Coordinates of C-alpha atoms in Angstrom, one line a residue:
Chain P
M1 CA -1.2 51.7 67.8
R2 CA -4.3 50.1 66.8
T3 CA -7.2 50.7 64.6
P4 CA -10.6 51.6 66.8
I5 CA -13.1 48.9 66.1
A6 CA -15.8 51.9 65.2
F7 CA -13.8 53.0 61.5
Y8 CA -14.4 49.6 60.4
L9 CA -17.7 49.4 61.4
M10 CA -17.6 52.3 60.3
L11 CA -16.6 51.1 57.0
S12 CA -18.6 47.6 56.2
G13 CA -21.5 50.1 57.0
I14 CA -20.6 52.6 54.4
L15 CA -19.3 49.4 52.0
F16 CA -23.0 48.1 53.2
M17 CA -24.1 51.3 51.6
L18 CA -23.1 50.9 48.2
G19 CA -24.3 47.8 47.4
T20 CA -27.6 48.9 49.3
V21 CA -27.3 51.7 45.9
G22 CA -26.1 48.6 43.6
V23 CA -29.7 46.9 44.4
L24 CA -31.7 49.7 44.4
T25 CA -30.8 51.7 41.1
R26 CA -29.3 48.7 38.5
K27 CA -31.3 47.7 36.2
N28 CA -30.3 44.3 35.4
A29 CA -29.5 41.4 37.7
L30 CA -26.6 40.6 37.3
L31 CA -25.3 43.9 38.4
I32 CA -27.5 43.3 41.3
F33 CA -26.0 40.2 41.9
M34 CA -22.5 41.8 42.8
S35 CA -24.0 44.7 44.9
V36 CA -25.3 41.5 47.0
E37 CA -21.7 40.6 46.7
L38 CA -20.6 43.7 48.4
Q39 CA -23.4 43.4 50.7
L40 CA -22.2 40.5 51.8
N41 CA -18.6 41.1 52.2
A42 CA -19.9 44.1 54.2
V43 CA -21.1 42.3 56.8
N44 CA -18.0 39.9 56.3
L45 CA -15.7 43.1 57.3
A46 CA -18.2 43.8 59.9
L47 CA -17.7 40.4 62.0
V48 CA -14.6 40.1 60.9
A49 CA -13.8 44.0 63.5
R50 CA -15.9 42.2 65.8
G51 CA -14.8 39.7 66.9
C52 CA -11.0 40.9 67.0
T53 CA -12.6 43.0 69.7
T54 CA -14.5 40.9 73.6
T55 CA -16.3 43.4 75.4
Chain T
M1 CA -18.4 50.3 40.2
L2 CA -22.2 51.4 40.8
L3 CA -21.5 55.0 38.6
V4 CA -19.4 52.7 35.7
R5 CA -22.2 52.1 33.0
N6 CA -20.1 49.0 31.3
A7 CA -20.5 46.3 32.8
V8 CA -17.5 44.1 32.7
H9 CA -15.4 47.9 34.2
A10 CA -18.1 47.5 36.6
A11 CA -17.2 43.8 38.0
L12 CA -13.1 45.0 37.7
F13 CA -13.7 48.3 40.0
L14 CA -15.3 45.0 42.4
I15 CA -12.7 42.9 42.0
V16 CA -10.9 46.1 43.1
N17 CA -13.5 46.0 45.9
F18 CA -12.2 42.1 47.1
F19 CA -8.7 43.4 47.4
C20 CA -8.7 46.0 49.5
L21 CA -10.7 44.5 52.3
A22 CA -8.5 41.1 51.9
V23 CA -6.0 44.3 52.9
F24 CA -8.8 44.9 55.4
Y25 CA -8.3 40.5 57.0
L26 CA -5.4 41.3 57.0
L27 CA -4.9 44.5 59.4
L28 CA -7.6 42.2 61.4
D29 CA -5.6 39.7 61.8
A30 CA -7.3 37.2 60.5
P31 CA -4.4 35.7 57.1
F32 CA -6.5 32.9 56.6
L33 CA -10.1 34.7 56.0
F34 CA -7.2 37.3 53.7
A35 CA -6.6 33.8 51.4
V36 CA -9.8 33.2 51.9
Q37 CA -11.0 35.9 50.5
I38 CA -8.5 36.6 47.8
V39 CA -9.1 33.2 45.8
V40 CA -12.8 32.2 46.8
Y41 CA -14.0 35.9 46.3
A42 CA -11.6 37.2 43.4
G43 CA -10.7 34.7 42.0
A44 CA -14.1 32.2 41.7
I45 CA -16.9 34.1 42.2
M46 CA -15.4 37.0 40.0
V47 CA -13.6 34.6 36.7
L48 CA -18.2 33.4 37.2
F49 CA -19.3 37.3 37.0
L50 CA -17.2 37.5 34.5
F51 CA -17.5 35.3 32.8
V52 CA -21.4 35.2 32.5
I53 CA -20.6 38.7 31.9
M54 CA -19.7 38.0 27.9
L55 CA -21.7 34.9 27.6
L56 CA -24.8 37.1 28.1
G57 CA -23.6 40.8 27.3
V58 CA -25.4 42.8 29.7
D59 CA -24.1 46.5 29.1
S60 CA -27.6 46.5 26.5
G61 CA -28.5 49.8 26.8
V62 CA -31.0 51.7 29.3
P63 CA -34.3 50.2 28.0
V64 CA -35.7 51.2 31.1
R65 CA -34.3 55.0 31.7
E66 CA -38.1 56.0 32.4
R67 CA -39.2 53.9 34.7
L68 CA -36.8 54.1 37.3
L69 CA -35.8 57.6 38.0
I70 CA -37.6 58.6 41.2
Q71 CA -36.1 55.6 42.9
R72 CA -32.7 56.3 41.5
P73 CA -32.3 59.3 44.4
L74 CA -34.6 58.4 46.2
A75 CA -32.4 55.4 46.8
F76 CA -29.4 57.3 47.3
V77 CA -31.5 60.0 50.3
L78 CA -32.3 56.5 52.2
A79 CA -29.1 54.8 51.5
A80 CA -27.6 58.7 53.3
A81 CA -29.9 58.1 56.7
F82 CA -29.3 54.9 56.7
V83 CA -25.1 55.3 56.6
V84 CA -25.7 58.6 59.4
E85 CA -27.8 56.4 60.8
L86 CA -25.4 53.8 61.2
F87 CA -22.7 55.8 62.3
L88 CA -24.3 57.1 64.9
A89 CA -25.6 54.0 66.3
I90 CA -22.0 53.3 65.7
R91 CA -20.3 55.7 68.2
A92 CA -22.5 55.6 70.3
G93 CA -22.4 51.1 70.7
V94 CA -18.9 50.8 70.4
G95 CA -17.2 54.2 70.6
F96 CA -13.2 54.1 70.0
A97 CA -12.6 51.1 71.5
T98 CA -9.3 48.9 70.2
R99 CA -9.0 45.3 70.2
A100 CA -8.7 42.9 72.4
P101 CA -5.2 41.2 73.5
D102 CA -6.8 38.0 73.8
V103 CA -7.4 38.2 70.2
F104 CA -3.6 37.3 69.8
A105 CA -4.2 34.1 72.7
A106 CA -6.9 33.0 70.6
N107 CA -4.6 32.9 67.3
D108 CA -1.9 31.5 69.3
G109 CA -0.4 28.1 67.0
G110 CA -1.4 30.1 63.4
N111 CA -4.7 31.3 62.5
T112 CA -5.7 29.2 60.5
Q113 CA -5.3 26.5 62.6
A114 CA -7.6 27.9 65.3
V115 CA -10.2 28.4 62.5
A116 CA -10.0 24.9 62.0
K117 CA -10.2 24.2 65.6
V118 CA -12.3 26.5 66.7
L119 CA -14.9 24.9 63.5
F120 CA -14.7 21.2 64.2
T121 CA -14.9 21.3 67.7
Q122 CA -17.6 24.3 68.9
Y123 CA -18.9 25.2 65.5
F124 CA -19.6 21.7 63.9
F125 CA -23.0 21.8 64.1
P126 CA -23.5 25.4 62.4
F127 CA -20.6 23.8 59.9
E128 CA -22.8 20.9 58.8
V129 CA -26.0 22.8 58.7
T130 CA -24.2 25.2 55.9
S131 CA -22.9 22.2 54.3
V132 CA -26.2 20.4 54.3
L133 CA -27.6 23.8 52.8
L134 CA -24.8 24.1 49.5
L135 CA -25.7 20.6 49.3
V136 CA -29.3 21.9 48.5
A137 CA -28.6 24.4 46.4
A138 CA -26.4 22.7 44.1
I139 CA -29.3 20.2 43.4
A140 CA -31.3 22.5 43.2
A141 CA -29.3 24.3 40.4
M142 CA -29.1 21.0 39.1
V143 CA -32.5 19.7 38.7
L144 CA -33.4 23.8 37.2
A145 CA -31.1 23.4 35.0
H146 CA -31.8 20.4 33.5
R147 CA -33.9 19.8 31.0
K148 CA -35.7 17.8 29.5
A149 CA -34.6 14.4 26.3
P150 CA -36.6 14.9 23.6
T151 CA -38.6 11.3 23.4
V152 CA -37.6 9.4 20.0
T153 CA -40.1 6.8 19.1
Q154 CA -39.4 4.7 17.5
A155 CA -41.2 6.1 14.3
E156 CA -38.5 8.5 13.5
I157 CA -35.5 5.8 14.1
D158 CA -36.9 4.1 11.9
A159 CA -37.4 6.9 9.7
A160 CA -34.3 8.2 9.7
A161 CA -33.1 4.4 9.1
G162 CA -34.6 4.7 5.9
K163 CA -33.9 8.0 4.8
L164 CA -30.2 6.5 5.3
E165 CA -31.5 3.4 3.5
A166 CA -32.5 5.7 0.9
G167 CA -29.3 6.7 0.0
E168 CA -29.4 10.9 1.5
M169 CA -26.7 12.2 3.7
P170 CA -27.8 13.5 7.3
V171 CA -27.7 17.4 7.9
Y172 CA -26.1 17.1 11.5
G173 CA -27.0 20.3 13.7
A174 CA -29.4 21.6 11.6
G175 CA -33.0 21.3 12.7
G176 CA -31.8 21.7 15.9
A177 CA -33.1 25.2 17.1
P178 CA -37.6 25.7 16.5

């Protein structure tokens, strides 16, 4: 029973969205940096999930 | 992390998030990335963030709330539209494919060894370019953070020596702040 890759990609999209909301709504520069870290992690997750499949 | 007003609490939630992502890496058969995620992100980077937060004390009220009043719902709406679009793209592009079995062949002999083997042979040039980029960033940080030392003239040195000889006690740290 393997989890479909699409779920990981969807989770990555949700995390990226949360990071984007954080970047757009936070006012402090440090918290904006933390949201950018969240976005970077989302992209990392997408890359790893995509790297696990070969089409 | 987005809804918490306190910056330290937001950082702690971000640490929880990093640990969850580390577990996902473990589920995706990437134990090296799991360890790196915990050590580097949840360890080093978040300690750095917490250090800066506690050093600067960033949670200082909400002074510019009115300016961002329109931006906040707009951000939520745009992000929701973006994630719906992303879901549709993922469903159209990937579907419900599972992992290919040759991942396990690529991980043969250990994931860390496999990563090292690929990184130092096939992707050696991007690796070196990344290291040069990090070096440039470190040098830039040093140049930007470097403050020019106050130049001391010989007359000031003589004046200070004269004061010492006159018997006045030098007060250290008194004239530091301008």
